[in-house]
Amino acid sequence: MPGTAPPPHPNGAPRPHSVSRPVLAGVVTALVGFTSSFAVVLTGLSAVGATAAQAASGLLAVSLTMGLACIVLAWRYRMPITAAWSTPGAALLAATGTVDGGWPAAVGAFLLASGLILLTALWPALGALIARIPPSIAQAMLAGVLLPLCLAPITGIVANPWGVVPVVVTWLIFARVAPRWAVPLAFVTAAVVVAVSLVQAGAPVDPALLLPRFELTAPTFTVGALVGLALPLFIVTMASQNVPGVAVMRSFGYEVPWRPAMLVTGLGTALGAPAGGHAINLAAISAALAAGPDADPDPQRRWIAGVSTGASYLVLGGFSAAFAALVLLAPEAVIPAVAGLALFAAFGSSVQQAIDDPGERLPAVVTFLVAASGIAVLGVSAAFWALAAGLLVRTVLHAGRR
């Protein structure tokens, strides 16, 4: 039972606590979080103009910064606080595509998003303003952004059935018997597909591709990148990661220190941005792996799982170039299929929250459709116009009503 003391030794002395259980929970948390969505991160960075080397650098940057954030927050506050890269943010990048100014402008948008996160910590009114965006609108925007990515497994089956079908079948089987491992094992299957294709083609792998390294980019700042990328990235990171992350932790009895958490993740995002890191935030779904009773029966000791998660992310960061090389060498449609499968749960949750309230359904539908359309007007991405359209429709429909 949670909270019960371990049985004593036969001689009456208390049985010493073992750290192996929370440490293992942290390792599992990092493995599940990393392998479930790293393909989404690489896809998003490539979509906004990163070269293969710059995308690998971005993956390394977010791996290291979120690992350090986990260690700092868990150690300092003795809570199993875990950080993660912004998976919805990476999906937003993939849906946005190249912004005005190219990759340097995208890096500038990452820095601007980090500034907004830091401003949220220092100026609570900004957080209150974001909280005033109806959840149905924010979730509808996210669902529209995710839709094209979630279609990749379906289109991939047609484009490359021999490569994609094994990945989808693996995901489906383990979604039934071990849901936590469904996407990681789908990725393992994709890795096998890649290895087989390389052997069949006799293509050599350049060892230099496997060495992690930073590719620094001087940022530039454009209006299109600010409005079309930085602002939506900040909103989806806050609405889909930070706020739910706090709620998940509260469900296990932990009250996350909001301002320090935003300061740490905001600084981490700022440090990683020149190397291509898009954003880090509080973990949401994966947070339960380190904060729940499975990590340790004693809630006072689960912070060890948070530290272990961070250390594991640092180790996985050392293999970021190898993961990026795997994506680069993969046959057609295989890696996009893995990325799409990784986003199925987030897409379903977003759709449900968007249309749950009948009174908010029409504005949410408009927001979803505009976001899914992928339109870009005046160099500004569809995500911004989706928010604007949804809020406009909602204002008109609710005008004069209590």
One Martini backbone bead per residue (centre of mass of N, CA, C, O) as a GRO file, in nm:
protein
  402
    1MET     BB    1   0.098   0.034   0.020
    2PRO     BB    2   0.085   0.353   0.022
    3GLY     BB    3   0.302   0.466   0.288
    4THR     BB    4   0.421   0.213   0.381
    5ALA     BB    5   0.630   0.040   0.564
    6PRO     BB    6   0.881  -0.152   0.573
    7PRO     BB    7   0.979  -0.436   0.674
    8PRO     BB    8   1.146  -0.572   0.913
    9HIS     BB    9   1.384  -0.716   1.047
   10PRO     BB   10   1.420  -0.991   1.240
   11ASN     BB   11   1.588  -0.804   1.462
   12GLY     BB   12   1.410  -0.513   1.433
   13ALA     BB   13   1.533  -0.367   1.219
   14PRO     BB   14   1.515  -0.159   0.976
   15ARG     BB   15   1.466  -0.161   0.649
   16PRO     BB   16   1.639  -0.067   0.397
   17HIS     BB   17   1.636   0.138   0.149
   18SER     BB   18   1.593   0.121  -0.198
   19VAL     BB   19   1.706   0.281  -0.504
   20SER     BB   20   1.630   0.103  -0.749
   21ARG     BB   21   1.336   0.171  -0.808
   22PRO     BB   22   1.351   0.483  -0.875
   23VAL     BB   23   1.575   0.456  -1.080
   24LEU     BB   24   1.422   0.275  -1.278
   25ALA     BB   25   1.187   0.468  -1.322
   26GLY     BB   26   1.362   0.688  -1.455
   27VAL     BB   27   1.462   0.525  -1.693
   28VAL     BB   28   1.184   0.462  -1.811
   29THR     BB   29   1.090   0.751  -1.850
   30ALA     BB   30   1.312   0.828  -2.054
   31LEU     BB   31   1.271   0.607  -2.265
   32VAL     BB   32   0.977   0.668  -2.331
   33GLY     BB   33   1.004   0.972  -2.396
   34PHE     BB   34   1.219   0.951  -2.619
   35THR     BB   35   1.117   0.715  -2.816
   36SER     BB   36   0.822   0.840  -2.862
   37SER     BB   37   0.935   1.158  -2.986
   38PHE     BB   38   1.200   1.220  -3.149
   39ALA     BB   39   1.080   1.219  -3.439
   40VAL     BB   40   0.917   1.478  -3.400
   41VAL     BB   41   1.151   1.668  -3.353
   42LEU     BB   42   1.302   1.619  -3.623
   43THR     BB   43   1.065   1.694  -3.804
   44GLY     BB   44   1.027   1.986  -3.705
   45LEU     BB   45   1.313   2.099  -3.758
   46SER     BB   46   1.318   2.034  -4.062
   47ALA     BB   47   1.063   2.201  -4.145
   48VAL     BB   48   1.213   2.490  -4.047
   49GLY     BB   49   1.528   2.432  -4.190
   50ALA     BB   50   1.694   2.208  -4.091
   51THR     BB   51   1.947   2.029  -4.095
   52ALA     BB   52   2.064   1.735  -4.003
   53ALA     BB   53   2.273   1.857  -3.804
   54GLN     BB   54   2.079   2.062  -3.667
   55ALA     BB   55   1.872   1.855  -3.566
   56ALA     BB   56   2.071   1.691  -3.394
   57SER     BB   57   2.144   1.933  -3.214
   58GLY     BB   58   1.859   1.983  -3.104
   59LEU     BB   59   1.829   1.708  -2.966
   60LEU     BB   60   2.069   1.744  -2.778
   61ALA     BB   61   1.977   2.003  -2.636
   62VAL     BB   62   1.705   1.897  -2.513
   63SER     BB   63   1.825   1.659  -2.360
   64LEU     BB   64   2.014   1.822  -2.170
   65THR     BB   65   1.818   2.038  -2.054
   66MET     BB   66   1.605   1.841  -1.938
   67GLY     BB   67   1.797   1.685  -1.760
   68LEU     BB   68   1.886   1.924  -1.583
   69ALA     BB   69   1.603   2.007  -1.491
   70CYS     BB   70   1.536   1.752  -1.337
   71ILE     BB   71   1.769   1.762  -1.133
   72VAL     BB   72   1.721   2.041  -1.011
   73LEU     BB   73   1.418   2.012  -0.921
   74ALA     BB   74   1.431   1.743  -0.764
   75TRP     BB   75   1.663   1.816  -0.567
   76ARG     BB   76   1.560   2.090  -0.451
   77TYR     BB   77   1.234   1.979  -0.390
   78ARG     BB   78   1.184   1.675  -0.340
   79MET     BB   79   1.065   1.595  -0.632
   80PRO     BB   80   0.924   1.428  -0.925
   81ILE     BB   81   1.039   1.633  -1.130
   82THR     BB   82   0.977   1.661  -1.482
   83ALA     BB   83   1.111   1.697  -1.796
   84ALA     BB   84   1.047   1.813  -2.142
   85TRP     BB   85   0.983   1.818  -2.446
   86SER     BB   86   0.791   1.977  -2.693
   87THR     BB   87   0.580   1.797  -2.872
   88PRO     BB   88   0.367   1.999  -2.972
   89GLY     BB   89   0.581   2.195  -3.073
   90ALA     BB   90   0.702   2.006  -3.288
   91ALA     BB   91   0.436   1.974  -3.443
   92LEU     BB   92   0.413   2.270  -3.514
   93LEU     BB   93   0.664   2.285  -3.688
   94ALA     BB   94   0.570   2.075  -3.899
   95ALA     BB   95   0.313   2.251  -3.982
   96THR     BB   96   0.456   2.525  -4.057
   97GLY     BB   97   0.737   2.546  -4.152
   98THR     BB   98   0.882   2.772  -4.324
   99VAL     BB   99   0.998   3.077  -4.236
  100ASP     BB  100   1.067   3.393  -4.226
  101GLY     BB  101   1.427   3.343  -4.253
  102GLY     BB  102   1.434   3.062  -4.162
  103TRP     BB  103   1.628   2.908  -3.939
  104PRO     BB  104   1.720   3.166  -3.784
  105ALA     BB  105   1.422   3.248  -3.722
  106ALA     BB  106   1.353   2.997  -3.557
  107VAL     BB  107   1.560   3.049  -3.337
  108GLY     BB  108   1.438   3.319  -3.258
  109ALA     BB  109   1.166   3.193  -3.170
  110PHE     BB  110   1.280   3.024  -2.940
  111LEU     BB  111   1.378   3.268  -2.776
  112LEU     BB  112   1.104   3.406  -2.749
  113ALA     BB  113   0.966   3.174  -2.600
  114SER     BB  114   1.155   3.181  -2.356
  115GLY     BB  115   1.081   3.469  -2.273
  116LEU     BB  116   0.779   3.404  -2.214
  117ILE     BB  117   0.831   3.198  -1.994
  118LEU     BB  118   0.985   3.391  -1.807
  119LEU     BB  119   0.757   3.603  -1.790
  120THR     BB  120   0.560   3.413  -1.644
  121ALA     BB  121   0.731   3.400  -1.383
  122LEU     BB  122   0.753   3.728  -1.337
  123TRP     BB  123   0.447   3.762  -1.478
  124PRO     BB  124   0.140   3.651  -1.392
  125ALA     BB  125  -0.047   3.791  -1.605
  126LEU     BB  126   0.035   3.615  -1.845
  127GLY     BB  127  -0.076   3.350  -1.738
  128ALA     BB  128  -0.368   3.459  -1.714
  129LEU     BB  129  -0.404   3.514  -2.017
  130ILE     BB  130  -0.367   3.223  -2.114
  131ALA     BB  131  -0.602   3.109  -1.933
  132ARG     BB  132  -0.829   3.269  -2.109
  133ILE     BB  133  -0.799   3.061  -2.307
  134PRO     BB  134  -0.987   2.844  -2.428
  135PRO     BB  135  -0.942   2.511  -2.421
  136SER     BB  136  -1.091   2.445  -2.687
  137ILE     BB  137  -0.911   2.622  -2.866
  138ALA     BB  138  -0.630   2.512  -2.798
  139GLN     BB  139  -0.700   2.210  -2.868
  140ALA     BB  140  -0.789   2.258  -3.160
  141MET     BB  141  -0.522   2.361  -3.262
  142LEU     BB  142  -0.361   2.107  -3.193
  143ALA     BB  143  -0.529   1.908  -3.361
  144GLY     BB  144  -0.473   2.046  -3.636
  145VAL     BB  145  -0.164   2.009  -3.622
  146LEU     BB  146  -0.169   1.684  -3.587
  147LEU     BB  147  -0.321   1.558  -3.826
  148PRO     BB  148  -0.103   1.527  -4.052
  149LEU     BB  149   0.079   1.339  -3.878
  150CYS     BB  150  -0.144   1.114  -3.819
  151LEU     BB  151  -0.156   1.027  -4.134
  152ALA     BB  152   0.118   0.883  -4.194
  153PRO     BB  153   0.051   0.579  -4.144
  154ILE     BB  154  -0.160   0.562  -4.372
  155THR     BB  155   0.009   0.666  -4.615
  156GLY     BB  156   0.250   0.467  -4.564
  157ILE     BB  157   0.111   0.201  -4.641
  158VAL     BB  158   0.098   0.283  -4.941
  159ALA     BB  159   0.398   0.375  -5.001
  160ASN     BB  160   0.531   0.148  -4.764
  161PRO     BB  161   0.434  -0.146  -4.660
  162TRP     BB  162   0.699  -0.307  -4.578
  163GLY     BB  163   0.780  -0.076  -4.362
  164VAL     BB  164   0.501   0.003  -4.203
  165VAL     BB  165   0.334  -0.241  -4.112
  166PRO     BB  166   0.519  -0.351  -3.882
  167VAL     BB  167   0.490  -0.097  -3.709
  168VAL     BB  168   0.180  -0.098  -3.671
  169VAL     BB  169   0.151  -0.384  -3.557
  170THR     BB  170   0.325  -0.343  -3.309
  171TRP     BB  171   0.160  -0.116  -3.188
  172LEU     BB  172  -0.110  -0.268  -3.162
  173ILE     BB  173  -0.024  -0.498  -2.979
  174PHE     BB  174   0.097  -0.311  -2.744
  175ALA     BB  175  -0.162  -0.145  -2.697
  176ARG     BB  176  -0.289  -0.400  -2.558
  177VAL     BB  177  -0.046  -0.521  -2.355
  178ALA     BB  178   0.166  -0.239  -2.360
  179PRO     BB  179   0.114   0.084  -2.389
  180ARG     BB  180   0.383   0.220  -2.297
  181TRP     BB  181   0.549   0.040  -2.538
  182ALA     BB  182   0.437   0.086  -2.824
  183VAL     BB  183   0.618   0.308  -2.949
  184PRO     BB  184   0.904   0.207  -2.882
  185LEU     BB  185   0.858  -0.068  -3.040
  186ALA     BB  186   0.801   0.064  -3.309
  187PHE     BB  187   1.084   0.182  -3.330
  188VAL     BB  188   1.238  -0.082  -3.327
  189THR     BB  189   1.113  -0.181  -3.588
  190ALA     BB  190   1.219   0.052  -3.759
  191ALA     BB  191   1.518  -0.013  -3.710
  192VAL     BB  192   1.507  -0.286  -3.852
  193VAL     BB  193   1.419  -0.179  -4.125
  194VAL     BB  194   1.668  -0.006  -4.170
  195ALA     BB  195   1.882  -0.228  -4.149
  196VAL     BB  196   1.779  -0.403  -4.380
  197SER     BB  197   1.801  -0.185  -4.603
  198LEU     BB  198   2.108  -0.143  -4.577
  199VAL     BB  199   2.194  -0.432  -4.638
  200GLN     BB  200   2.058  -0.454  -4.917
  201ALA     BB  201   2.216  -0.192  -5.031
  202GLY     BB  202   2.515  -0.160  -4.911
  203ALA     BB  203   2.524   0.085  -4.718
  204PRO     BB  204   2.722   0.300  -4.577
  205VAL     BB  205   2.822   0.435  -4.257
  206ASP     BB  206   2.901   0.728  -4.130
  207PRO     BB  207   3.062   0.781  -3.833
  208ALA     BB  208   3.008   1.093  -3.807
  209LEU     BB  209   2.694   1.066  -3.759
  210LEU     BB  210   2.738   0.944  -3.444
  211LEU     BB  211   2.841   1.224  -3.351
  212PRO     BB  212   2.796   1.448  -3.117
  213ARG     BB  213   2.691   1.792  -3.198
  214PHE     BB  214   2.714   2.130  -3.229
  215GLU     BB  215   2.495   2.373  -3.407
  216LEU     BB  216   2.535   2.699  -3.441
  217THR     BB  217   2.292   2.980  -3.444
  218ALA     BB  218   2.217   3.283  -3.554
  219PRO     BB  219   1.975   3.486  -3.476
  220THR     BB  220   1.662   3.590  -3.607
  221PHE     BB  221   1.406   3.857  -3.649
  222THR     BB  222   1.061   3.809  -3.722
  223VAL     BB  223   0.733   3.856  -3.753
  224GLY     BB  224   0.648   3.578  -3.858
  225ALA     BB  225   0.797   3.415  -3.632
  226LEU     BB  226   0.658   3.541  -3.393
  227VAL     BB  227   0.353   3.493  -3.472
  228GLY     BB  228   0.378   3.192  -3.620
  229LEU     BB  229   0.573   3.056  -3.377
  230ALA     BB  230   0.633   3.166  -3.091
  231LEU     BB  231   0.342   3.198  -2.985
  232PRO     BB  232   0.233   2.909  -3.040
  233LEU     BB  233   0.458   2.763  -2.885
  234PHE     BB  234   0.389   2.885  -2.612
  235ILE     BB  235   0.092   2.795  -2.592
  236VAL     BB  236   0.126   2.483  -2.625
  237THR     BB  237   0.325   2.451  -2.391
  238MET     BB  238   0.138   2.553  -2.170
  239ALA     BB  239  -0.143   2.401  -2.235
  240SER     BB  240  -0.001   2.093  -2.297
  241GLN     BB  241   0.221   2.087  -2.044
  242ASN     BB  242   0.242   2.269  -1.789
  243VAL     BB  243  -0.046   2.254  -1.679
  244PRO     BB  244  -0.079   1.940  -1.683
  245GLY     BB  245   0.176   1.884  -1.513
  246VAL     BB  246   0.067   2.005  -1.252
  247ALA     BB  247  -0.185   1.821  -1.233
  248VAL     BB  248  -0.041   1.551  -1.213
  249MET     BB  249   0.119   1.613  -0.955
  250ARG     BB  250  -0.131   1.676  -0.778
  251SER     BB  251  -0.255   1.384  -0.796
  252PHE     BB  252   0.017   1.288  -0.610
  253GLY     BB  253   0.075   1.540  -0.393
  254TYR     BB  254   0.216   1.768  -0.572
  255GLU     BB  255   0.355   2.103  -0.553
  256VAL     BB  256   0.452   2.294  -0.793
  257PRO     BB  257   0.689   2.532  -0.842
  258TRP     BB  258   0.621   2.757  -1.069
  259ARG     BB  259   0.844   2.969  -1.097
  260PRO     BB  260   1.095   2.783  -1.097
  261ALA     BB  261   1.002   2.607  -1.336
  262MET     BB  262   0.995   2.839  -1.546
  263LEU     BB  263   1.286   2.929  -1.514
  264VAL     BB  264   1.426   2.664  -1.590
  265THR     BB  265   1.282   2.613  -1.868
  266GLY     BB  266   1.347   2.890  -1.990
  267LEU     BB  267   1.656   2.870  -1.970
  268GLY     BB  268   1.682   2.605  -2.125
  269THR     BB  269   1.566   2.715  -2.389
  270ALA     BB  270   1.776   2.941  -2.428
  271LEU     BB  271   2.031   2.757  -2.433
  272GLY     BB  272   1.924   2.562  -2.676
  273ALA     BB  273   1.852   2.742  -2.925
  274PRO     BB  274   2.129   2.787  -3.082
  275ALA     BB  275   2.131   2.452  -3.120
  276GLY     BB  276   1.798   2.388  -3.184
  277GLY     BB  277   1.619   2.419  -2.943
  278HIS     BB  278   1.280   2.473  -2.890
  279ALA     BB  279   1.160   2.319  -2.609
  280ILE     BB  280   1.096   2.319  -2.260
  281ASN     BB  281   0.915   2.132  -1.997
  282LEU     BB  282   0.679   1.998  -1.833
  283ALA     BB  283   0.577   1.707  -1.765
  284ALA     BB  284   0.294   1.498  -1.821
  285ILE     BB  285   0.251   1.196  -1.892
  286SER     BB  286   0.542   1.097  -1.786
  287ALA     BB  287   0.518   1.194  -1.486
  288ALA     BB  288   0.374   0.935  -1.367
  289LEU     BB  289   0.624   0.742  -1.365
  290ALA     BB  290   0.774   0.911  -1.124
  291ALA     BB  291   0.510   0.993  -0.925
  292GLY     BB  292   0.416   0.719  -0.873
  293PRO     BB  293   0.395   0.425  -0.689
  294ASP     BB  294   0.589   0.260  -0.878
  295ALA     BB  295   0.847   0.418  -0.796
  296ASP     BB  296   0.736   0.444  -0.485
  297PRO     BB  297   0.572   0.403  -0.190
  298ASP     BB  298   0.736   0.659  -0.108
  299PRO     BB  299   0.686   0.990  -0.167
  300GLN     BB  300   0.968   1.096  -0.039
  301ARG     BB  301   1.143   0.913  -0.275
  302ARG     BB  302   1.067   1.000  -0.579
  303TRP     BB  303   1.289   1.209  -0.651
  304ILE     BB  304   1.491   1.003  -0.758
  305ALA     BB  305   1.344   0.963  -1.029
  306GLY     BB  306   1.399   1.248  -1.133
  307VAL     BB  307   1.706   1.226  -1.138
  308SER     BB  308   1.721   0.972  -1.316
  309THR     BB  309   1.587   1.095  -1.560
  310GLY     BB  310   1.801   1.312  -1.614
  311ALA     BB  311   2.046   1.122  -1.645
  312SER     BB  312   1.924   0.962  -1.883
  313TYR     BB  313   1.905   1.199  -2.080
  314LEU     BB  314   2.208   1.251  -2.096
  315VAL     BB  315   2.275   0.978  -2.221
  316LEU     BB  316   2.083   0.994  -2.468
  317GLY     BB  317   2.219   1.246  -2.589
  318GLY     BB  318   2.476   1.085  -2.687
  319PHE     BB  319   2.263   0.938  -2.914
  320SER     BB  320   2.136   1.155  -3.106
  321ALA     BB  321   2.292   1.110  -3.372
  322ALA     BB  322   2.199   0.819  -3.417
  323PHE     BB  323   1.898   0.882  -3.435
  324ALA     BB  324   1.926   1.081  -3.672
  325ALA     BB  325   2.053   0.876  -3.869
  326LEU     BB  326   1.814   0.686  -3.877
  327VAL     BB  327   1.625   0.889  -4.010
  328LEU     BB  328   1.801   0.953  -4.263
  329LEU     BB  329   1.815   0.625  -4.355
  330ALA     BB  330   1.529   0.586  -4.394
  331PRO     BB  331   1.274   0.487  -4.538
  332GLU     BB  332   0.994   0.552  -4.670
  333ALA     BB  333   0.759   0.651  -4.408
  334VAL     BB  334   0.861   0.529  -4.137
  335ILE     BB  335   0.910   0.768  -3.940
  336PRO     BB  336   0.640   0.919  -3.974
  337ALA     BB  337   0.478   0.683  -3.856
  338VAL     BB  338   0.595   0.697  -3.573
  339ALA     BB  339   0.516   0.989  -3.516
  340GLY     BB  340   0.210   0.948  -3.552
  341LEU     BB  341   0.171   0.734  -3.330
  342ALA     BB  342   0.277   0.922  -3.095
  343LEU     BB  343   0.007   1.129  -3.151
  344PHE     BB  344  -0.266   0.991  -3.103
  345ALA     BB  345  -0.330   1.056  -2.805
  346ALA     BB  346  -0.314   1.366  -2.830
  347PHE     BB  347  -0.533   1.393  -3.044
  348GLY     BB  348  -0.769   1.266  -2.890
  349SER     BB  349  -0.760   1.460  -2.648
  350SER     BB  350  -0.801   1.724  -2.806
  351VAL     BB  351  -1.074   1.660  -2.933
  352GLN     BB  352  -1.231   1.612  -2.678
  353GLN     BB  353  -1.180   1.896  -2.548
  354ALA     BB  354  -1.291   2.069  -2.786
  355ILE     BB  355  -1.604   1.911  -2.791
  356ASP     BB  356  -1.729   1.878  -2.502
  357ASP     BB  357  -1.857   2.163  -2.533
  358PRO     BB  358  -2.129   2.265  -2.700
  359GLY     BB  359  -2.084   2.584  -2.671
  360GLU     BB  360  -1.770   2.541  -2.808
  361ARG     BB  361  -1.774   2.383  -3.083
  362LEU     BB  362  -1.768   2.580  -3.323
  363PRO     BB  363  -1.502   2.731  -3.262
  364ALA     BB  364  -1.335   2.468  -3.258
  365VAL     BB  365  -1.384   2.383  -3.550
  366VAL     BB  366  -1.260   2.631  -3.681
  367THR     BB  367  -0.982   2.601  -3.557
  368PHE     BB  368  -0.919   2.321  -3.668
  369LEU     BB  369  -0.947   2.381  -3.975
  370VAL     BB  370  -0.735   2.602  -3.996
  371ALA     BB  371  -0.496   2.439  -3.886
  372ALA     BB  372  -0.525   2.196  -4.096
  373SER     BB  373  -0.481   2.363  -4.366
  374GLY     BB  374  -0.191   2.531  -4.365
  375ILE     BB  375  -0.207   2.819  -4.382
  376ALA     BB  376  -0.046   3.125  -4.521
  377VAL     BB  377  -0.049   3.466  -4.403
  378LEU     BB  378   0.186   3.696  -4.425
  379GLY     BB  379   0.388   3.469  -4.303
  380VAL     BB  380   0.163   3.328  -4.130
  381SER     BB  381   0.056   3.078  -3.963
  382ALA     BB  382  -0.215   2.872  -3.896
  383ALA     BB  383  -0.215   2.879  -3.586
  384PHE     BB  384  -0.282   3.178  -3.554
  385TRP     BB  385  -0.543   3.186  -3.731
  386ALA     BB  386  -0.694   2.984  -3.559
  387LEU     BB  387  -0.711   3.149  -3.305
  388ALA     BB  388  -0.843   3.399  -3.429
  389ALA     BB  389  -1.096   3.258  -3.545
  390GLY     BB  390  -1.203   3.126  -3.285
  391LEU     BB  391  -1.230   3.389  -3.118
  392LEU     BB  392  -1.417   3.536  -3.310
  393VAL     BB  393  -1.652   3.336  -3.312
  394ARG     BB  394  -1.693   3.336  -3.006
  395THR     BB  395  -1.757   3.636  -2.974
  396VAL     BB  396  -2.006   3.644  -3.155
  397LEU     BB  397  -2.173   3.415  -3.009
  398HIS     BB  398  -2.132   3.561  -2.704
  399ALA     BB  399  -2.258   3.817  -2.750
  400GLY     BB  400  -2.459   3.929  -2.478
  401ARG     BB  401  -2.383   3.702  -2.292
  402ARG     BB  402  -2.343   3.540  -1.980
   0.00000   0.00000   0.00000
